[in-house]
GROMACS .gro file of C-alpha atoms in nm:
model
  512
    1MET     CA    1  -2.715  -2.216  -0.863
    2LEU     CA    2  -2.352  -2.143  -0.950
    3SER     CA    3  -2.193  -1.797  -0.924
    4LYS     CA    4  -1.843  -1.667  -0.988
    5VAL     CA    5  -1.677  -1.369  -0.818
    6TYR     CA    6  -1.329  -1.246  -0.903
    7ALA     CA    7  -1.068  -1.167  -0.640
    8ALA     CA    8  -0.686  -1.173  -0.609
    9ALA     CA    9  -0.402  -1.322  -0.406
   10VAL     CA   10  -0.081  -1.134  -0.331
   11GLN     CA   11   0.248  -1.318  -0.388
   12GLY     CA   12   0.562  -1.119  -0.317
   13ILE     CA   13   0.476  -0.767  -0.431
   14ASP     CA   14   0.251  -0.876  -0.720
   15ALA     CA   15  -0.105  -1.006  -0.734
   16ILE     CA   16  -0.251  -1.303  -0.920
   17SER     CA   17  -0.614  -1.364  -1.013
   18VAL     CA   18  -0.837  -1.584  -0.796
   19THR     CA   19  -1.186  -1.698  -0.899
   20ILE     CA   20  -1.430  -1.773  -0.619
   21GLU     CA   21  -1.694  -2.023  -0.734
   22VAL     CA   22  -2.001  -2.073  -0.514
   23SER     CA   23  -2.249  -2.355  -0.570
   24CYS     CA   24  -2.578  -2.389  -0.379
   25THR     CA   25  -2.757  -2.724  -0.418
   26LYS     CA   26  -2.987  -2.944  -0.213
   27GLY     CA   27  -2.844  -3.042   0.122
   28PHE     CA   28  -2.721  -2.891   0.449
   29GLN     CA   29  -2.341  -2.905   0.435
   30PHE     CA   30  -2.075  -2.633   0.396
   31PHE     CA   31  -1.746  -2.690   0.212
   32LEU     CA   32  -1.467  -2.439   0.155
   33VAL     CA   33  -1.194  -2.574  -0.074
   34GLY     CA   34  -0.903  -2.437  -0.278
   35LEU     CA   35  -0.619  -2.437  -0.022
   36PRO     CA   36  -0.753  -2.173   0.223
   37ASP     CA   37  -0.564  -2.095   0.544
   38ASN     CA   38  -0.727  -2.067   0.888
   39ALA     CA   39  -0.819  -1.699   0.844
   40VAL     CA   40  -1.011  -1.786   0.526
   41LYS     CA   41  -1.180  -2.086   0.689
   42GLU     CA   42  -1.297  -1.865   0.977
   43SER     CA   43  -1.471  -1.636   0.727
   44HIS     CA   44  -1.783  -1.856   0.752
   45GLN     CA   45  -1.879  -1.710   1.090
   46ARG     CA   46  -1.792  -1.350   0.995
   47ILE     CA   47  -1.992  -1.374   0.672
   48LEU     CA   48  -2.293  -1.533   0.847
   49SER     CA   49  -2.308  -1.257   1.107
   50ALA     CA   50  -2.249  -0.978   0.850
   51MET     CA   51  -2.526  -1.106   0.623
   52GLN     CA   52  -2.772  -1.133   0.910
   53SER     CA   53  -2.682  -0.784   1.036
   54THR     CA   54  -2.754  -0.632   0.694
   55GLY     CA   55  -3.084  -0.814   0.633
   56PHE     CA   56  -2.965  -1.096   0.410
   57ARG     CA   57  -2.992  -1.469   0.478
   58LEU     CA   58  -2.740  -1.750   0.445
   59PRO     CA   59  -2.891  -2.007   0.208
   60VAL     CA   60  -3.012  -2.326   0.375
   61SER     CA   61  -2.858  -2.568   0.129
   62LYS     CA   62  -2.541  -2.755   0.045
   63ILE     CA   63  -2.280  -2.485  -0.013
   64VAL     CA   64  -1.953  -2.555  -0.193
   65ILE     CA   65  -1.703  -2.268  -0.227
   66ASN     CA   66  -1.402  -2.326  -0.447
   67MET     CA   67  -1.111  -2.080  -0.464
   68ALA     CA   68  -0.934  -2.135  -0.795
   69PRO     CA   69  -0.657  -2.199  -0.881
   70ALA     CA   70  -0.659  -2.461  -0.608
   71ASP     CA   71  -0.281  -2.507  -0.592
   72ILE     CA   72  -0.213  -2.153  -0.462
   73ARG     CA   73  -0.253  -2.094  -0.090
   74LYS     CA   74  -0.517  -1.831  -0.003
   75GLU     CA   75  -0.427  -1.632   0.307
   76GLY     CA   76  -0.591  -1.364   0.518
   77SER     CA   77  -0.938  -1.224   0.571
   78ALA     CA   78  -0.962  -1.017   0.250
   79TYR     CA   79  -1.174  -1.288   0.082
   80ASP     CA   80  -1.472  -1.228   0.315
   81LEU     CA   81  -1.644  -0.981   0.082
   82PRO     CA   82  -1.611  -1.175  -0.247
   83ILE     CA   83  -1.726  -1.497  -0.074
   84ALA     CA   84  -2.028  -1.314   0.073
   85ILE     CA   85  -2.114  -1.166  -0.269
   86GLY     CA   86  -2.080  -1.514  -0.423
   87LEU     CA   87  -2.316  -1.661  -0.165
   88LEU     CA   88  -2.577  -1.390  -0.226
   89ALA     CA   89  -2.554  -1.441  -0.602
   90ALA     CA   90  -2.568  -1.822  -0.578
   91SER     CA   91  -2.878  -1.800  -0.354
   92GLU     CA   92  -3.045  -1.557  -0.602
   93GLN     CA   93  -3.043  -1.263  -0.361
   94LEU     CA   94  -2.819  -1.070  -0.604
   95PRO     CA   95  -2.814  -1.066  -0.988
   96THR     CA   96  -2.502  -1.215  -1.145
   97GLU     CA   97  -2.478  -1.018  -1.471
   98HIS     CA   98  -2.247  -0.747  -1.332
   99LEU     CA   99  -2.014  -0.968  -1.127
  100ALA     CA  100  -1.779  -1.035  -1.419
  101HIS     CA  101  -1.706  -0.660  -1.450
  102TYR     CA  102  -1.549  -0.621  -1.104
  103LEU     CA  103  -1.263  -0.748  -0.895
  104ILE     CA  104  -1.376  -0.749  -0.531
  105MET     CA  105  -1.177  -0.767  -0.206
  106GLY     CA  106  -1.251  -0.680   0.157
  107GLU     CA  107  -1.270  -0.803   0.515
  108LEU     CA  108  -1.610  -0.811   0.686
  109SER     CA  109  -1.691  -0.715   1.044
  110LEU     CA  110  -1.976  -0.887   1.227
  111ASP     CA  111  -2.202  -0.584   1.169
  112GLY     CA  112  -2.144  -0.586   0.792
  113SER     CA  113  -1.892  -0.301   0.779
  114LEU     CA  114  -1.571  -0.340   0.582
  115GLN     CA  115  -1.219  -0.341   0.725
  116PRO     CA  116  -0.901  -0.247   0.530
  117ILE     CA  117  -0.688  -0.506   0.353
  118LYS     CA  118  -0.322  -0.538   0.260
  119GLY     CA  119  -0.191  -0.519  -0.096
  120ALA     CA  120  -0.462  -0.295  -0.246
  121LEU     CA  121  -0.219  -0.136  -0.492
  122PRO     CA  122  -0.086  -0.456  -0.658
  123ILE     CA  123  -0.447  -0.583  -0.666
  124SER     CA  124  -0.553  -0.263  -0.842
  125ILE     CA  125  -0.270  -0.301  -1.096
  126LEU     CA  126  -0.385  -0.658  -1.163
  127ALA     CA  127  -0.747  -0.544  -1.212
  128ARG     CA  128  -0.639  -0.294  -1.479
  129GLU     CA  129  -0.413  -0.546  -1.653
  130MET     CA  130  -0.694  -0.803  -1.672
  131GLY     CA  131  -0.939  -0.551  -1.815
  132TYR     CA  132  -1.193  -0.528  -1.531
  133GLU     CA  133  -1.427  -0.230  -1.541
  134GLY     CA  134  -1.385  -0.159  -1.172
  135LEU     CA  135  -1.235  -0.259  -0.838
  136ILE     CA  136  -1.436  -0.269  -0.517
  137VAL     CA  137  -1.234  -0.242  -0.194
  138PRO     CA  138  -1.291  -0.106   0.159
  139LYS     CA  139  -1.309   0.274   0.172
  140GLN     CA  140  -0.982   0.290   0.371
  141ASN     CA  141  -0.795   0.137   0.073
  142ALA     CA  142  -0.968   0.336  -0.201
  143ARG     CA  143  -0.715   0.620  -0.236
  144GLU     CA  144  -0.426   0.375  -0.235
  145ALA     CA  145  -0.586   0.171  -0.515
  146ALA     CA  146  -0.706   0.476  -0.712
  147VAL     CA  147  -0.353   0.585  -0.807
  148VAL     CA  148  -0.385   0.333  -1.094
  149ASN     CA  149  -0.516   0.504  -1.406
  150ASN     CA  150  -0.788   0.376  -1.640
  151LEU     CA  151  -0.970   0.184  -1.367
  152HIS     CA  152  -1.279   0.276  -1.165
  153VAL     CA  153  -1.205   0.221  -0.798
  154TYR     CA  154  -1.498   0.214  -0.555
  155GLY     CA  155  -1.451   0.248  -0.181
  156ALA     CA  156  -1.731   0.080   0.017
  157GLU     CA  157  -1.804   0.108   0.388
  158THR     CA  158  -2.052  -0.181   0.424
  159LEU     CA  159  -2.165  -0.502   0.257
  160GLU     CA  160  -2.499  -0.336   0.187
  161GLU     CA  161  -2.331  -0.061  -0.019
  162VAL     CA  162  -2.160  -0.320  -0.237
  163VAL     CA  163  -2.486  -0.513  -0.291
  164ASN     CA  164  -2.676  -0.195  -0.381
  165HIS     CA  165  -2.404  -0.103  -0.631
  166LEU     CA  166  -2.411  -0.445  -0.798
  167ASN     CA  167  -2.794  -0.436  -0.796
  168GLY     CA  168  -2.787  -0.095  -0.964
  169THR     CA  169  -3.017   0.053  -0.699
  170ARG     CA  170  -2.758   0.293  -0.551
  171LEU     CA  171  -2.435   0.331  -0.743
  172MET     CA  172  -2.117   0.434  -0.563
  173ASP     CA  173  -1.903   0.715  -0.699
  174PRO     CA  174  -1.551   0.616  -0.810
  175VAL     CA  175  -1.263   0.760  -0.612
  176LEU     CA  176  -1.057   1.008  -0.815
  177VAL     CA  177  -0.694   1.084  -0.736
  178ASN     CA  178  -0.473   1.323  -0.932
  179THR     CA  179  -0.168   1.101  -0.899
  180ARG     CA  180   0.091   1.324  -1.061
  181GLU     CA  181  -0.022   1.643  -0.889
  182GLU     CA  182  -0.016   1.489  -0.541
  183PHE     CA  183   0.310   1.306  -0.611
  184TYR     CA  184   0.507   1.613  -0.717
  185ALA     CA  185   0.349   1.841  -0.454
  186GLN     CA  186   0.487   1.636  -0.165
  187GLN     CA  187   0.836   1.557  -0.292
  188SER     CA  188   1.017   1.849  -0.126
  189HIS     CA  189   0.858   1.847   0.221
  190PHE     CA  190   1.098   1.718   0.489
  191ASP     CA  191   1.088   1.731   0.867
  192PHE     CA  192   1.466   1.768   0.896
  193ASP     CA  193   1.704   2.004   0.714
  194PHE     CA  194   2.082   2.034   0.708
  195ALA     CA  195   2.041   2.410   0.765
  196ASP     CA  196   1.970   2.328   1.132
  197VAL     CA  197   2.309   2.155   1.179
  198LYS     CA  198   2.582   2.358   1.346
  199GLY     CA  199   2.937   2.262   1.251
  200GLN     CA  200   3.011   1.904   1.133
  201GLU     CA  201   3.107   2.028   0.786
  202ASN     CA  202   3.322   1.722   0.715
  203VAL     CA  203   3.036   1.485   0.798
  204LYS     CA  204   2.788   1.682   0.589
  205ARG     CA  205   3.031   1.665   0.299
  206ALA     CA  206   3.067   1.287   0.342
  207LEU     CA  207   2.687   1.245   0.343
  208GLU     CA  208   2.666   1.456   0.027
  209VAL     CA  209   2.920   1.232  -0.145
  210ALA     CA  210   2.734   0.921  -0.025
  211ALA     CA  211   2.403   1.055  -0.158
  212ALA     CA  212   2.555   1.156  -0.491
  213GLY     CA  213   2.702   0.811  -0.560
  214GLY     CA  214   2.460   0.585  -0.369
  215HIS     CA  215   2.743   0.480  -0.137
  216ASN     CA  216   2.695   0.298   0.194
  217ILE     CA  217   2.836   0.498   0.484
  218ILE     CA  218   2.921   0.444   0.851
  219LEU     CA  219   2.950   0.722   1.110
  220ILE     CA  220   3.162   0.642   1.413
  221GLY     CA  221   3.189   0.871   1.713
  222SER     CA  222   3.116   0.927   2.078
  223PRO     CA  223   2.765   0.953   2.228
  224GLY     CA  224   2.598   1.286   2.157
  225SER     CA  225   2.826   1.381   1.868
  226GLY     CA  226   2.533   1.401   1.623
  227LYS     CA  227   2.547   1.071   1.432
  228SER     CA  228   2.174   0.999   1.441
  229MET     CA  229   2.080   1.363   1.392
  230LEU     CA  230   2.287   1.386   1.074
  231SER     CA  231   2.172   1.050   0.940
  232LYS     CA  232   1.803   1.144   0.970
  233ARG     CA  233   1.867   1.438   0.738
  234LEU     CA  234   2.011   1.225   0.459
  235PRO     CA  235   1.675   1.166   0.278
  236SER     CA  236   1.639   1.543   0.237
  237ILE     CA  237   1.938   1.552  -0.003
  238LEU     CA  238   1.873   1.232  -0.196
  239PRO     CA  239   1.741   1.267  -0.554
  240PRO     CA  240   1.359   1.271  -0.573
  241LEU     CA  241   1.180   0.949  -0.654
  242SER     CA  242   1.072   0.890  -1.012
  243LEU     CA  243   0.713   0.777  -1.071
  244GLY     CA  244   0.837   0.425  -1.149
  245GLU     CA  245   1.041   0.407  -0.828
  246SER     CA  246   0.749   0.549  -0.630
  247LEU     CA  247   0.508   0.288  -0.767
  248GLU     CA  248   0.744   0.002  -0.680
  249THR     CA  249   0.807   0.143  -0.332
  250THR     CA  250   0.435   0.194  -0.270
  251LYS     CA  251   0.359  -0.166  -0.374
  252ILE     CA  252   0.599  -0.297  -0.110
  253HIS     CA  253   0.446  -0.081   0.164
  254SER     CA  254   0.097  -0.175   0.045
  255VAL     CA  255   0.171  -0.548   0.076
  256ALA     CA  256   0.310  -0.486   0.426
  257GLY     CA  257   0.000  -0.284   0.525
  258LYS     CA  258   0.205   0.030   0.595
  259ILE     CA  259  -0.010   0.279   0.399
  260ASN     CA  260  -0.276   0.478   0.587
  261SER     CA  261  -0.626   0.554   0.458
  262ASN     CA  262  -0.521   0.895   0.321
  263GLY     CA  263  -0.214   0.762   0.143
  264GLY     CA  264  -0.154   0.757  -0.229
  265LEU     CA  265   0.182   0.709  -0.394
  266ILE     CA  266   0.484   0.737  -0.164
  267SER     CA  267   0.654   1.057  -0.278
  268ARG     CA  268   0.964   1.061  -0.055
  269ARG     CA  269   1.237   0.804  -0.023
  270PRO     CA  270   1.180   0.566   0.271
  271PHE     CA  271   1.390   0.595   0.585
  272ARG     CA  272   1.379   0.279   0.796
  273SER     CA  273   1.547   0.263   1.134
  274PRO     CA  274   1.493  -0.078   1.301
  275HIS     CA  275   1.592  -0.123   1.666
  276HIS     CA  276   1.903  -0.330   1.732
  277THR     CA  277   1.687  -0.607   1.885
  278VAL     CA  278   1.532  -0.681   1.541
  279SER     CA  279   1.531  -1.047   1.432
  280ASN     CA  280   1.680  -1.167   1.105
  281VAL     CA  281   1.331  -1.256   0.973
  282ALA     CA  282   1.202  -0.907   1.053
  283MET     CA  283   1.509  -0.761   0.881
  284THR     CA  284   1.494  -0.967   0.560
  285GLY     CA  285   1.126  -1.066   0.540
  286GLY     CA  286   0.946  -1.399   0.535
  287GLY     CA  287   0.757  -1.564   0.819
  288SER     CA  288   0.457  -1.800   0.821
  289TYR     CA  289   0.267  -1.544   0.613
  290PRO     CA  290   0.539  -1.390   0.392
  291GLN     CA  291   0.586  -1.019   0.449
  292PRO     CA  292   0.854  -0.773   0.331
  293GLY     CA  293   1.127  -0.707   0.587
  294GLU     CA  294   1.303  -0.385   0.681
  295ILE     CA  295   1.548  -0.407   0.391
  296SER     CA  296   1.260  -0.423   0.142
  297LEU     CA  297   1.065  -0.146   0.316
  298ALA     CA  298   1.382   0.064   0.269
  299HIS     CA  299   1.388  -0.011  -0.106
  300ASN     CA  300   1.481   0.304  -0.304
  301GLY     CA  301   1.561   0.474   0.026
  302VAL     CA  302   1.777   0.449   0.338
  303LEU     CA  303   1.824   0.170   0.592
  304PHE     CA  304   1.967   0.331   0.907
  305LEU     CA  305   2.124   0.097   1.163
  306ASP     CA  306   2.193   0.295   1.480
  307GLU     CA  307   2.439   0.139   1.725
  308LEU     CA  308   2.556  -0.108   1.462
  309ALA     CA  309   2.777  -0.306   1.699
  310GLU     CA  310   2.474  -0.388   1.921
  311PHE     CA  311   2.289  -0.576   1.644
  312LYS     CA  312   2.304  -0.954   1.660
  313ARG     CA  313   2.574  -1.105   1.442
  314ASP     CA  314   2.337  -1.319   1.235
  315VAL     CA  315   2.115  -1.017   1.162
  316LEU     CA  316   2.409  -0.823   1.021
  317GLU     CA  317   2.539  -1.116   0.820
  318VAL     CA  318   2.209  -1.161   0.631
  319LEU     CA  319   2.262  -0.811   0.489
  320ARG     CA  320   2.565  -0.916   0.287
  321GLN     CA  321   2.384  -1.078  -0.007
  322PRO     CA  322   2.111  -0.807  -0.043
  323LEU     CA  323   2.377  -0.536  -0.040
  324GLU     CA  324   2.536  -0.698  -0.344
  325ASP     CA  325   2.231  -0.829  -0.533
  326ARG     CA  326   1.986  -0.552  -0.432
  327LYS     CA  327   1.711  -0.807  -0.378
  328ILE     CA  328   1.630  -1.078  -0.125
  329SER     CA  329   1.508  -1.428  -0.210
  330ILE     CA  330   1.305  -1.592   0.066
  331SER     CA  331   1.300  -1.970   0.020
  332ARG     CA  332   1.091  -2.190   0.246
  333VAL     CA  333   0.937  -2.538   0.214
  334LYS     CA  334   0.596  -2.400   0.115
  335TYR     CA  335   0.688  -2.088  -0.081
  336ASN     CA  336   0.955  -1.889  -0.264
  337VAL     CA  337   0.929  -1.511  -0.270
  338ASP     CA  338   1.155  -1.241  -0.415
  339TYR     CA  339   1.146  -0.892  -0.267
  340PRO     CA  340   1.343  -0.594  -0.406
  341ALA     CA  341   1.599  -0.450  -0.161
  342SER     CA  342   1.797  -0.171  -0.328
  343PHE     CA  343   1.881   0.060  -0.040
  344MET     CA  344   2.156   0.282   0.094
  345LEU     CA  345   2.300   0.147   0.418
  346VAL     CA  346   2.374   0.418   0.674
  347ALA     CA  347   2.518   0.293   1.002
  348SER     CA  348   2.641   0.458   1.319
  349MET     CA  349   2.828   0.321   1.617
  350ASN     CA  350   3.043   0.416   1.914
  351PRO     CA  351   3.417   0.357   1.873
  352CYS     CA  352   3.448   0.147   2.188
  353PRO     CA  353   3.244   0.005   2.478
  354CYS     CA  354   3.266   0.324   2.686
  355GLY     CA  355   3.211   0.538   2.376
  356TYR     CA  356   3.495   0.789   2.421
  357TYR     CA  357   3.787   0.650   2.221
  358ASN     CA  358   3.948   0.938   2.027
  359HIS     CA  359   3.728   1.191   2.211
  360PRO     CA  360   3.899   1.534   2.221
  361VAL     CA  361   3.815   1.596   2.589
  362LYS     CA  362   3.683   1.289   2.771
  363ARG     CA  363   3.917   1.004   2.855
  364CYS     CA  364   3.854   0.655   2.721
  365VAL     CA  365   3.879   0.380   2.987
  366CYS     CA  366   3.899   0.092   2.736
  367SER     CA  367   4.218  -0.096   2.657
  368PRO     CA  368   4.331  -0.128   2.292
  369GLY     CA  369   4.222  -0.491   2.299
  370GLN     CA  370   3.872  -0.393   2.413
  371VAL     CA  371   3.846  -0.132   2.138
  372GLN     CA  372   3.952  -0.381   1.873
  373HIS     CA  373   3.719  -0.648   2.009
  374TYR     CA  374   3.428  -0.402   1.996
  375LEU     CA  375   3.504  -0.310   1.633
  376ASN     CA  376   3.538  -0.678   1.542
  377ARG     CA  377   3.168  -0.725   1.614
  378ILE     CA  378   3.127  -0.597   1.259
  379SER     CA  379   3.260  -0.863   1.024
  380GLY     CA  380   3.513  -0.785   0.753
  381PRO     CA  381   3.282  -0.892   0.466
  382LEU     CA  382   3.010  -0.652   0.587
  383MET     CA  383   3.256  -0.366   0.641
  384ASP     CA  384   3.387  -0.440   0.292
  385ARG     CA  385   3.049  -0.333   0.154
  386ILE     CA  386   3.060   0.008   0.324
  387ASP     CA  387   3.234   0.264   0.102
  388ILE     CA  388   3.270   0.561   0.336
  389HIS     CA  389   3.392   0.566   0.697
  390VAL     CA  390   3.362   0.896   0.884
  391GLU     CA  391   3.466   0.993   1.234
  392VAL     CA  392   3.219   1.226   1.403
  393THR     CA  393   3.357   1.450   1.676
  394PRO     CA  394   3.148   1.655   1.920
  395VAL     CA  395   3.064   2.013   1.822
  396SER     CA  396   3.237   2.282   2.028
  397PHE     CA  397   3.040   2.539   2.227
  398ASP     CA  398   3.146   2.820   1.994
  399LYS     CA  399   3.000   2.637   1.696
  400MET     CA  400   2.675   2.559   1.877
  401ALA     CA  401   2.639   2.924   1.984
  402GLU     CA  402   2.671   3.057   1.628
  403SER     CA  403   2.355   3.228   1.507
  404ARG     CA  404   2.409   3.173   1.134
  405THR     CA  405   2.247   2.873   0.970
  406GLY     CA  406   2.431   2.618   0.761
  407GLU     CA  407   2.379   2.526   0.399
  408SER     CA  408   2.024   2.409   0.338
  409SER     CA  409   1.928   2.061   0.218
  410ALA     CA  410   1.775   2.209  -0.097
  411VAL     CA  411   2.110   2.356  -0.207
  412ILE     CA  412   2.298   2.032  -0.135
  413ARG     CA  413   2.028   1.831  -0.312
  414GLU     CA  414   2.076   2.031  -0.634
  415ARG     CA  415   2.442   1.927  -0.646
  416VAL     CA  416   2.351   1.565  -0.573
  417VAL     CA  417   2.088   1.560  -0.850
  418ARG     CA  418   2.337   1.703  -1.102
  419ALA     CA  419   2.590   1.433  -1.014
  420ARG     CA  420   2.326   1.159  -1.041
  421ARG     CA  421   2.225   1.281  -1.387
  422VAL     CA  422   2.585   1.245  -1.501
  423GLN     CA  423   2.587   0.887  -1.371
  424GLU     CA  424   2.251   0.800  -1.528
  425GLU     CA  425   2.382   0.911  -1.867
  426ARG     CA  426   2.713   0.727  -1.815
  427TYR     CA  427   2.544   0.396  -1.730
  428SER     CA  428   2.247   0.431  -1.965
  429ASN     CA  429   2.356   0.122  -2.160
  430GLU     CA  430   2.428  -0.088  -1.852
  431GLN     CA  431   2.162  -0.313  -1.701
  432ASN     CA  432   2.068  -0.254  -1.334
  433ILE     CA  433   2.349  -0.002  -1.279
  434TYR     CA  434   2.242   0.353  -1.201
  435CYS     CA  435   2.510   0.503  -0.977
  436ASN     CA  436   2.882   0.481  -0.901
  437ALA     CA  437   2.838   0.255  -0.598
  438GLN     CA  438   2.709  -0.021  -0.830
  439MET     CA  439   3.013  -0.022  -1.061
  440ASN     CA  440   3.180  -0.356  -1.124
  441ALA     CA  441   3.548  -0.416  -1.206
  442ARG     CA  442   3.491  -0.370  -1.579
  443LEU     CA  443   3.327  -0.032  -1.532
  444LEU     CA  444   3.594   0.076  -1.284
  445ASP     CA  445   3.861   0.012  -1.546
  446ARG     CA  446   3.664   0.220  -1.795
  447TYR     CA  447   3.542   0.514  -1.587
  448ALA     CA  448   3.782   0.538  -1.292
  449GLN     CA  449   4.119   0.550  -1.465
  450LEU     CA  450   4.392   0.738  -1.280
  451GLU     CA  451   4.675   0.952  -1.410
  452ALA     CA  452   5.033   0.865  -1.312
  453SER     CA  453   5.027   1.116  -1.024
  454GLY     CA  454   4.702   0.967  -0.894
  455LEU     CA  455   4.837   0.614  -0.906
  456GLU     CA  456   5.144   0.722  -0.713
  457LEU     CA  457   4.929   0.899  -0.453
  458LEU     CA  458   4.709   0.593  -0.404
  459LYS     CA  459   5.011   0.363  -0.380
  460ASN     CA  460   5.176   0.583  -0.115
  461ALA     CA  461   4.852   0.609   0.083
  462MET     CA  462   4.797   0.235   0.089
  463ASN     CA  463   5.155   0.172   0.200
  464ARG     CA  464   5.180   0.453   0.453
  465LEU     CA  465   4.837   0.410   0.612
  466ASN     CA  466   4.844   0.029   0.591
  467LEU     CA  467   4.516   0.028   0.405
  468SER     CA  468   4.371  -0.313   0.325
  469ALA     CA  469   4.338  -0.441  -0.030
  470ARG     CA  470   3.958  -0.419  -0.014
  471ALA     CA  471   3.987  -0.040   0.020
  472TYR     CA  472   4.124  -0.003  -0.336
  473ASP     CA  473   3.798  -0.038  -0.531
  474ARG     CA  474   3.600   0.160  -0.274
  475ILE     CA  475   3.841   0.453  -0.296
  476LEU     CA  476   3.811   0.458  -0.676
  477LYS     CA  477   3.430   0.453  -0.665
  478VAL     CA  478   3.412   0.735  -0.412
  479ALA     CA  479   3.673   0.937  -0.604
  480ARG     CA  480   3.462   0.897  -0.919
  481THR     CA  481   3.162   1.040  -0.731
  482ILE     CA  482   3.363   1.335  -0.596
  483ALA     CA  483   3.477   1.411  -0.951
  484ASP     CA  484   3.114   1.396  -1.069
  485LEU     CA  485   3.011   1.644  -0.800
  486GLU     CA  486   3.279   1.879  -0.931
  487GLY     CA  487   3.182   1.817  -1.294
  488SER     CA  488   3.520   1.669  -1.381
  489GLU     CA  489   3.562   1.400  -1.646
  490GLN     CA  490   3.896   1.287  -1.505
  491ILE     CA  491   3.965   1.185  -1.145
  492GLN     CA  492   4.213   1.441  -1.010
  493SER     CA  493   4.460   1.401  -0.723
  494HIS     CA  494   4.248   1.607  -0.483
  495HIS     CA  495   3.945   1.387  -0.557
  496LEU     CA  496   4.156   1.084  -0.469
  497SER     CA  497   4.291   1.246  -0.153
  498GLU     CA  498   3.940   1.314  -0.025
  499ALA     CA  499   3.830   0.957  -0.104
  500ILE     CA  500   4.132   0.815   0.083
  501GLY     CA  501   4.029   1.021   0.385
  502TYR     CA  502   3.700   0.834   0.397
  503ARG     CA  503   3.864   0.498   0.478
  504ASN     CA  504   3.955   0.555   0.843
  505LEU     CA  505   3.852   0.214   0.971
  506ASP     CA  506   4.074   0.038   0.717
  507ARG     CA  507   4.386   0.176   0.884
  508GLU     CA  508   4.553  -0.093   1.089
  509ASP     CA  509   4.654   0.159   1.358
  510TRP     CA  510   4.309   0.319   1.396
  511ALA     CA  511   4.217   0.124   1.711
  512GLY     CA  512   4.566   0.145   1.857
   0.00000   0.00000   0.00000
């Protein structure tokens, strides 16, 4: 007898339909075809044990299992459940009339229980698009998949539960998730708040400007000056995710298997902080079984690189193209995958090997050559993509002993959101441009025009401070953001002065 069960394969952050055809005829052989990988081939033993543990039998016949389309590689253990259901239907232990109504995915344990899978959300989106009545997945993935409307999602714990549901003897209840209510309820809960920060007003202001314009920023200062502490609070002042951004972000984390059993839509912007020993594949994505890397997991959020100068050179250099294109294309012999990678880069580093160059109290023991060599670990093209450079100095005892709290993240966030709304309206007719950091030369000429006094100020600054030519566009973009925060249509001289102050590392005399 021939049976068909419908499943899915994940490619990139999207899913495509897979039909599992099972034929049982006279004979004693077992064939699994359709370009399965080793994990799929090993499913034979898991399925055999699971069926025996739950009281079913593996048919004693010639079994041919085809996974169509045959030219797409099938990877992972998530096909265990649909193959098992196909075998039961082909051996007449399960009726076939309801199989066409469901898309089924799940990994089987030897005792017949179901284990979670990766990519439940894109699979759920595919099931709705293709008009299936329901989706059957392991219970741990049910809430993740149930954020998709107009689709019945069933979370099963065992193979027996799935069989009883398809038999009609004991129907499972669909999992219901109020997507919008849960999404909006969790948007404003943060573990860190700028109200806890004592002093560092100039750095907080720089982070506000960076958040308002989507600018990349680097914090440079001595150990213990608060670089990491301040950076971890940046997500609390970024604009809240829209439902569209949240869905795209959740799909990426779903494919990577980063969503827990209680998770629905991701409601807060991601904050990824990889260790400086990370490899370039882990940073960008790829591998034998393609997975999103850190830059894609930070999509619509923040990628924080602590101790930037300690990262391997090749790891930092692979960031250059994603920072410009806001996506990463992984090309290998056997596959090509595109992952989105629109993130804010926030970096921190010491100013020199000993860490105390420009420290107000402690003496630096490094020579000027050592300081320059340490800074040169960051290439010019990468530094060119960082709009704001800020020196972070240690907080004095008097500031730390103050009892009053600083400005809260909620207050700062309101200003950031207002500035972002101005930018959204300004670039509403532009494709893939949403904030000032993404402006090209044409948009700079249109929206960042300077008055005569501003041009003179910028000219004097570049000559006097020996600023590099690459600083010109960055200063204009940041000045545009500062003007937006103030609600000004025109870039004023004081906006330009503040933006010039955020280009410390471009000064030729900074490292002596």
